[in-house]
């Protein structure tokens, strides 16, 4: 039973290029979350998606960042016109549908480390 | 809004010694609290969670944490450190009913020495 799969593990981009990060959730999980970890900081929530729906994008920067989770295929986090400040580790997590009375346990992938030159 | 504060970005203990990693939370409503561990170049792995049942929560690898409402704390402990415990540990909080949005602390890097 594969866990949350993220690729690429490492991505190098020059300023102004586009970065695409992919996340395949655990089997049976229909909810995907993206988090960003800047150097020396904790993980910051970016976006929460279900299939074909963005549920909560309150942590997404207003410009250049977008996320999708299509009916088929992985979730994609897309960063257009990258800048040096986008250099970070981007973690994807997945969960089953939220239980009625409890908290979801998020299962995290190994992360994608983006370096912007 | 909720938040967590982890005191000490780096903690060093000797093998066999007590591990104590501190986490204090701020929340306007009863929280759910989590501890995650991150080994080098890996994702975060859940150690344990508090979801308003028993205040003393036992997790994997011999770790446990106690929820203390009066102190707004959820410190992580392990009686005897092992070399394999060296990793980064994150405390996280979410509010009842908004379980998707975990708020993480800045992490504590645990070093275990011989």
Short mmCIF file of C-alpha atoms in Angstrom, two decimals:
data_model
loop_
_atom_site.label_atom_id
_atom_site.label_comp_id
_atom_site.label_asym_id
_atom_site.label_seq_id
_atom_site.Cartn_x
_atom_site.Cartn_y
_atom_site.Cartn_z
CA UNK A 1 0.00 0.00 0.00
CA UNK A 2 1.94 2.96 -1.30
CA UNK A 3 1.87 6.10 0.76
CA UNK A 4 1.52 9.63 -0.51
CA UNK A 5 3.73 9.97 -3.56
CA UNK A 6 5.22 13.28 -4.54
CA UNK A 7 7.34 14.11 -7.54
CA UNK A 8 9.71 15.44 -8.38
CA UNK A 9 11.60 15.16 -5.10
CA UNK A 10 13.92 17.96 -6.17
CA UNK A 11 13.25 20.66 -8.71
CA UNK A 12 15.51 23.49 -9.80
CA UNK A 13 14.08 26.43 -11.69
CA UNK A 14 15.38 29.79 -12.80
CA UNK A 15 13.51 32.93 -11.92
CA UNK A 16 10.53 33.42 -14.18
CA UNK A 17 10.06 29.75 -15.03
CA UNK A 18 7.13 27.59 -14.00
CA UNK A 19 7.22 24.84 -11.39
CA UNK A 20 4.76 21.95 -11.31
CA UNK A 21 4.64 19.67 -8.32
CA UNK A 22 2.59 16.49 -8.35
CA UNK A 23 0.98 14.54 -5.56
CA UNK A 24 -0.77 11.18 -5.66
CA UNK A 25 -2.73 10.55 -2.46
CA UNK A 26 -2.84 7.28 -0.61
CA UNK A 27 -5.18 4.69 -2.01
CA UNK A 28 -8.67 5.34 -0.72
CA UNK A 29 -7.94 8.95 0.23
CA UNK A 30 -9.99 11.59 -1.50
CA UNK A 31 -8.70 14.70 0.25
CA UNK A 32 -5.41 16.41 -0.55
CA UNK A 33 -3.62 19.20 1.30
CA UNK A 34 -0.58 21.21 0.31
CA UNK A 35 1.80 22.72 2.84
CA UNK A 36 4.93 24.81 2.37
CA UNK A 37 7.98 24.70 4.61
CA UNK A 38 10.30 27.66 4.30
CA UNK A 39 13.83 27.32 5.68
CA UNK A 40 13.88 27.33 9.51
CA UNK A 41 10.09 27.55 9.69
CA UNK A 42 7.22 25.19 10.35
CA UNK A 43 4.84 23.96 7.73
CA UNK A 44 2.28 26.47 6.55
CA UNK A 45 -1.08 25.40 5.15
CA UNK A 46 -1.67 26.39 1.56
CA UNK A 47 -4.71 24.65 0.12
CA UNK A 48 -7.16 21.80 0.71
CA UNK A 49 -8.77 20.01 -2.21
CA UNK A 50 -11.14 17.21 -2.94
CA UNK A 51 -11.60 15.72 -6.37
CA UNK A 52 -12.41 18.57 -8.76
CA UNK A 53 -13.04 20.99 -5.89
CA UNK A 54 -10.98 23.49 -3.96
CA UNK A 55 -12.33 23.44 -0.42
CA UNK A 56 -10.03 25.92 1.32
CA UNK A 57 -7.35 28.00 -0.36
CA UNK A 58 -6.90 30.54 2.38
CA UNK A 59 -3.17 29.84 2.62
CA UNK A 60 -2.40 30.25 -1.07
CA UNK A 61 -0.56 33.37 -2.21
CA UNK A 62 -2.92 35.51 -4.23
CA UNK A 63 -0.82 35.48 -7.38
CA UNK A 64 1.21 32.93 -9.35
CA UNK A 65 0.09 29.91 -7.29
CA UNK A 66 -2.67 27.52 -8.26
CA UNK A 67 -3.70 24.00 -7.36
CA UNK A 68 -5.96 21.39 -8.84
CA UNK A 69 -7.06 17.85 -8.11
CA UNK A 70 -8.69 16.50 -11.24
CA UNK A 71 -11.07 13.59 -11.44
CA UNK A 72 -8.28 11.46 -12.84
CA UNK A 73 -4.61 11.79 -12.01
CA UNK A 74 -2.58 13.45 -9.31
CA UNK A 75 -3.04 16.77 -7.62
CA UNK A 76 -0.88 19.50 -9.12
CA UNK A 77 0.55 22.55 -7.39
CA UNK A 78 1.61 25.07 -10.02
CA UNK A 79 3.81 28.07 -9.44
CA UNK A 80 4.15 30.48 -12.32
CA UNK A 81 7.04 32.92 -12.78
CA UNK A 82 8.94 31.59 -9.79
CA UNK A 83 11.00 33.91 -7.62
CA UNK A 84 13.78 33.12 -5.17
CA UNK A 85 11.36 33.41 -2.26
CA UNK A 86 9.45 30.41 -3.59
CA UNK A 87 12.40 28.16 -2.71
CA UNK A 88 11.01 25.79 -0.11
CA UNK A 89 9.90 22.26 0.57
CA UNK A 90 6.35 21.63 -0.55
CA UNK A 91 4.57 18.84 1.23
CA UNK A 92 1.43 17.10 0.17
CA UNK A 93 -0.78 15.22 2.58
CA UNK A 94 -3.89 13.15 2.09
CA UNK A 95 -6.70 11.87 4.25
CA UNK A 96 -9.92 9.93 3.98
CA UNK A 97 -13.18 11.83 4.34
CA UNK A 98 -13.37 13.54 7.71
CA UNK A 99 -15.01 11.44 10.41
CA UNK A 100 -18.08 13.11 11.90
CA UNK A 101 -16.66 13.64 15.36
CA UNK A 102 -12.94 13.43 15.07
CA UNK A 103 -9.94 14.96 13.47
CA UNK A 104 -8.49 13.80 10.23
CA UNK A 105 -5.07 12.26 10.44
CA UNK A 106 -3.03 13.55 7.57
CA UNK A 107 -0.54 11.26 5.87
CA UNK A 108 2.33 13.22 4.41
CA UNK A 109 4.49 12.63 1.40
CA UNK A 110 8.25 13.04 1.43
CA UNK A 111 8.03 16.50 -0.08
CA UNK A 112 9.24 18.28 -3.17
CA UNK A 113 12.16 20.62 -2.66
CA UNK A 114 12.08 23.57 -5.02
CA UNK A 115 15.19 25.65 -5.55
CA UNK A 116 14.91 28.84 -7.54
CA UNK A 117 18.18 30.16 -8.91
CA UNK B 1 -7.26 31.55 15.47
CA UNK B 2 -5.05 28.80 16.76
CA UNK B 3 -1.29 28.59 17.13
CA UNK B 4 1.42 26.48 18.70
CA UNK B 5 4.76 27.46 20.16
CA UNK B 6 7.61 25.01 20.45
CA UNK B 7 10.21 26.10 22.95
CA UNK B 8 13.74 25.22 21.89
CA UNK B 9 14.58 24.78 18.25
CA UNK B 10 17.34 22.32 19.18
CA UNK B 11 17.41 19.81 22.02
CA UNK B 12 20.29 17.47 22.75
CA UNK B 13 20.07 14.47 25.07
CA UNK B 14 22.27 11.51 25.83
CA UNK B 15 21.20 8.06 24.77
CA UNK B 16 19.08 6.59 27.55
CA UNK B 17 18.11 9.98 28.98
CA UNK B 18 14.63 11.45 29.21
CA UNK B 19 13.34 13.27 26.15
CA UNK B 20 11.13 16.31 26.78
CA UNK B 21 9.98 18.44 23.86
CA UNK B 22 7.76 21.37 24.75
CA UNK B 23 4.65 22.58 22.97
CA UNK B 24 2.20 25.23 24.10
CA UNK B 25 -0.94 25.99 22.19
CA UNK B 26 -3.31 28.88 21.86
CA UNK B 27 -6.88 28.19 20.92
CA UNK B 28 -10.23 29.80 21.51
CA UNK B 29 -12.06 26.48 21.42
CA UNK B 30 -11.10 22.92 22.39
CA UNK B 31 -8.27 21.89 20.13
CA UNK B 32 -7.05 18.72 18.57
CA UNK B 33 -3.29 18.37 19.03
CA UNK B 34 -0.74 16.31 17.19
CA UNK B 35 2.92 15.47 17.25
CA UNK B 36 4.65 14.59 14.01
CA UNK B 37 8.23 13.44 13.43
CA UNK B 38 10.27 14.15 10.33
CA UNK B 39 13.36 12.08 9.59
CA UNK B 40 15.90 13.49 7.13
CA UNK B 41 14.60 13.70 3.58
CA UNK B 42 11.29 12.13 4.53
CA UNK B 43 7.76 13.30 5.05
CA UNK B 44 6.09 13.82 8.39
CA UNK B 45 4.98 10.77 10.31
CA UNK B 46 2.28 10.94 12.96
CA UNK B 47 3.54 10.11 16.45
CA UNK B 48 0.34 10.66 18.40
CA UNK B 49 -2.79 12.77 18.60
CA UNK B 50 -5.08 14.22 21.24
CA UNK B 51 -8.75 14.45 20.34
CA UNK B 52 -10.44 15.15 23.71
CA UNK B 53 -10.44 11.62 25.04
CA UNK B 54 -7.72 10.63 27.54
CA UNK B 55 -5.40 13.48 28.45
CA UNK B 56 -2.37 11.19 28.45
CA UNK B 57 -1.81 9.99 24.92
CA UNK B 58 0.51 7.18 24.00
CA UNK B 59 2.07 7.10 20.57
CA UNK B 60 4.49 5.08 18.54
CA UNK B 61 8.14 4.40 19.36
CA UNK B 62 7.59 4.83 23.11
CA UNK B 63 6.54 8.48 22.96
CA UNK B 64 3.68 9.96 24.90
CA UNK B 65 2.21 13.40 25.50
CA UNK B 66 -0.05 14.87 28.13
CA UNK B 67 -2.71 17.46 27.44
CA UNK B 68 -2.82 20.03 30.24
CA UNK B 69 -5.58 22.53 29.72
CA UNK B 70 -4.58 24.67 32.70
CA UNK B 71 -1.11 25.11 31.23
CA UNK B 72 -2.21 25.06 27.57
CA UNK B 73 0.54 22.55 26.99
CA UNK B 74 1.02 19.29 25.11
CA UNK B 75 4.62 18.32 25.83
CA UNK B 76 6.13 15.22 24.24
CA UNK B 77 8.15 12.81 26.36
CA UNK B 78 10.01 9.56 26.09
CA UNK B 79 11.62 7.93 29.14
CA UNK B 80 14.77 6.75 27.40
CA UNK B 81 16.17 8.23 24.21
CA UNK B 82 17.52 6.06 21.44
CA UNK B 83 19.88 7.09 18.68
CA UNK B 84 17.12 6.41 16.16
CA UNK B 85 14.99 9.15 17.76
CA UNK B 86 17.20 11.85 16.25
CA UNK B 87 14.86 13.79 13.98
CA UNK B 88 12.78 16.95 13.81
CA UNK B 89 9.57 17.00 15.80
CA UNK B 90 6.58 19.18 15.04
CA UNK B 91 3.63 20.00 17.24
CA UNK B 92 0.42 20.88 15.42
CA UNK B 93 -3.05 22.07 16.35
CA UNK B 94 -6.38 22.19 14.68
CA UNK B 95 -9.77 23.25 15.91
CA UNK B 96 -12.76 21.03 16.34
CA UNK B 97 -14.62 20.99 13.07
CA UNK B 98 -11.78 22.32 10.95
CA UNK B 99 -9.67 19.26 10.99
CA UNK B 100 -8.16 19.87 7.61
CA UNK B 101 -6.18 22.94 8.54
CA UNK B 102 -3.31 21.94 10.78
CA UNK B 103 -1.23 24.77 12.21
CA UNK B 104 2.33 23.67 12.88
CA UNK B 105 4.99 24.88 15.25
CA UNK B 106 8.43 25.73 13.98
CA UNK B 107 9.82 22.37 15.02
CA UNK B 108 12.40 21.05 17.46
CA UNK B 109 15.44 19.21 16.23
CA UNK B 110 16.35 16.39 18.61
CA UNK B 111 19.96 15.27 18.76
CA UNK B 112 20.85 12.09 20.62
CA UNK B 113 24.45 11.63 21.70
CA UNK B 114 26.33 8.60 23.01
#
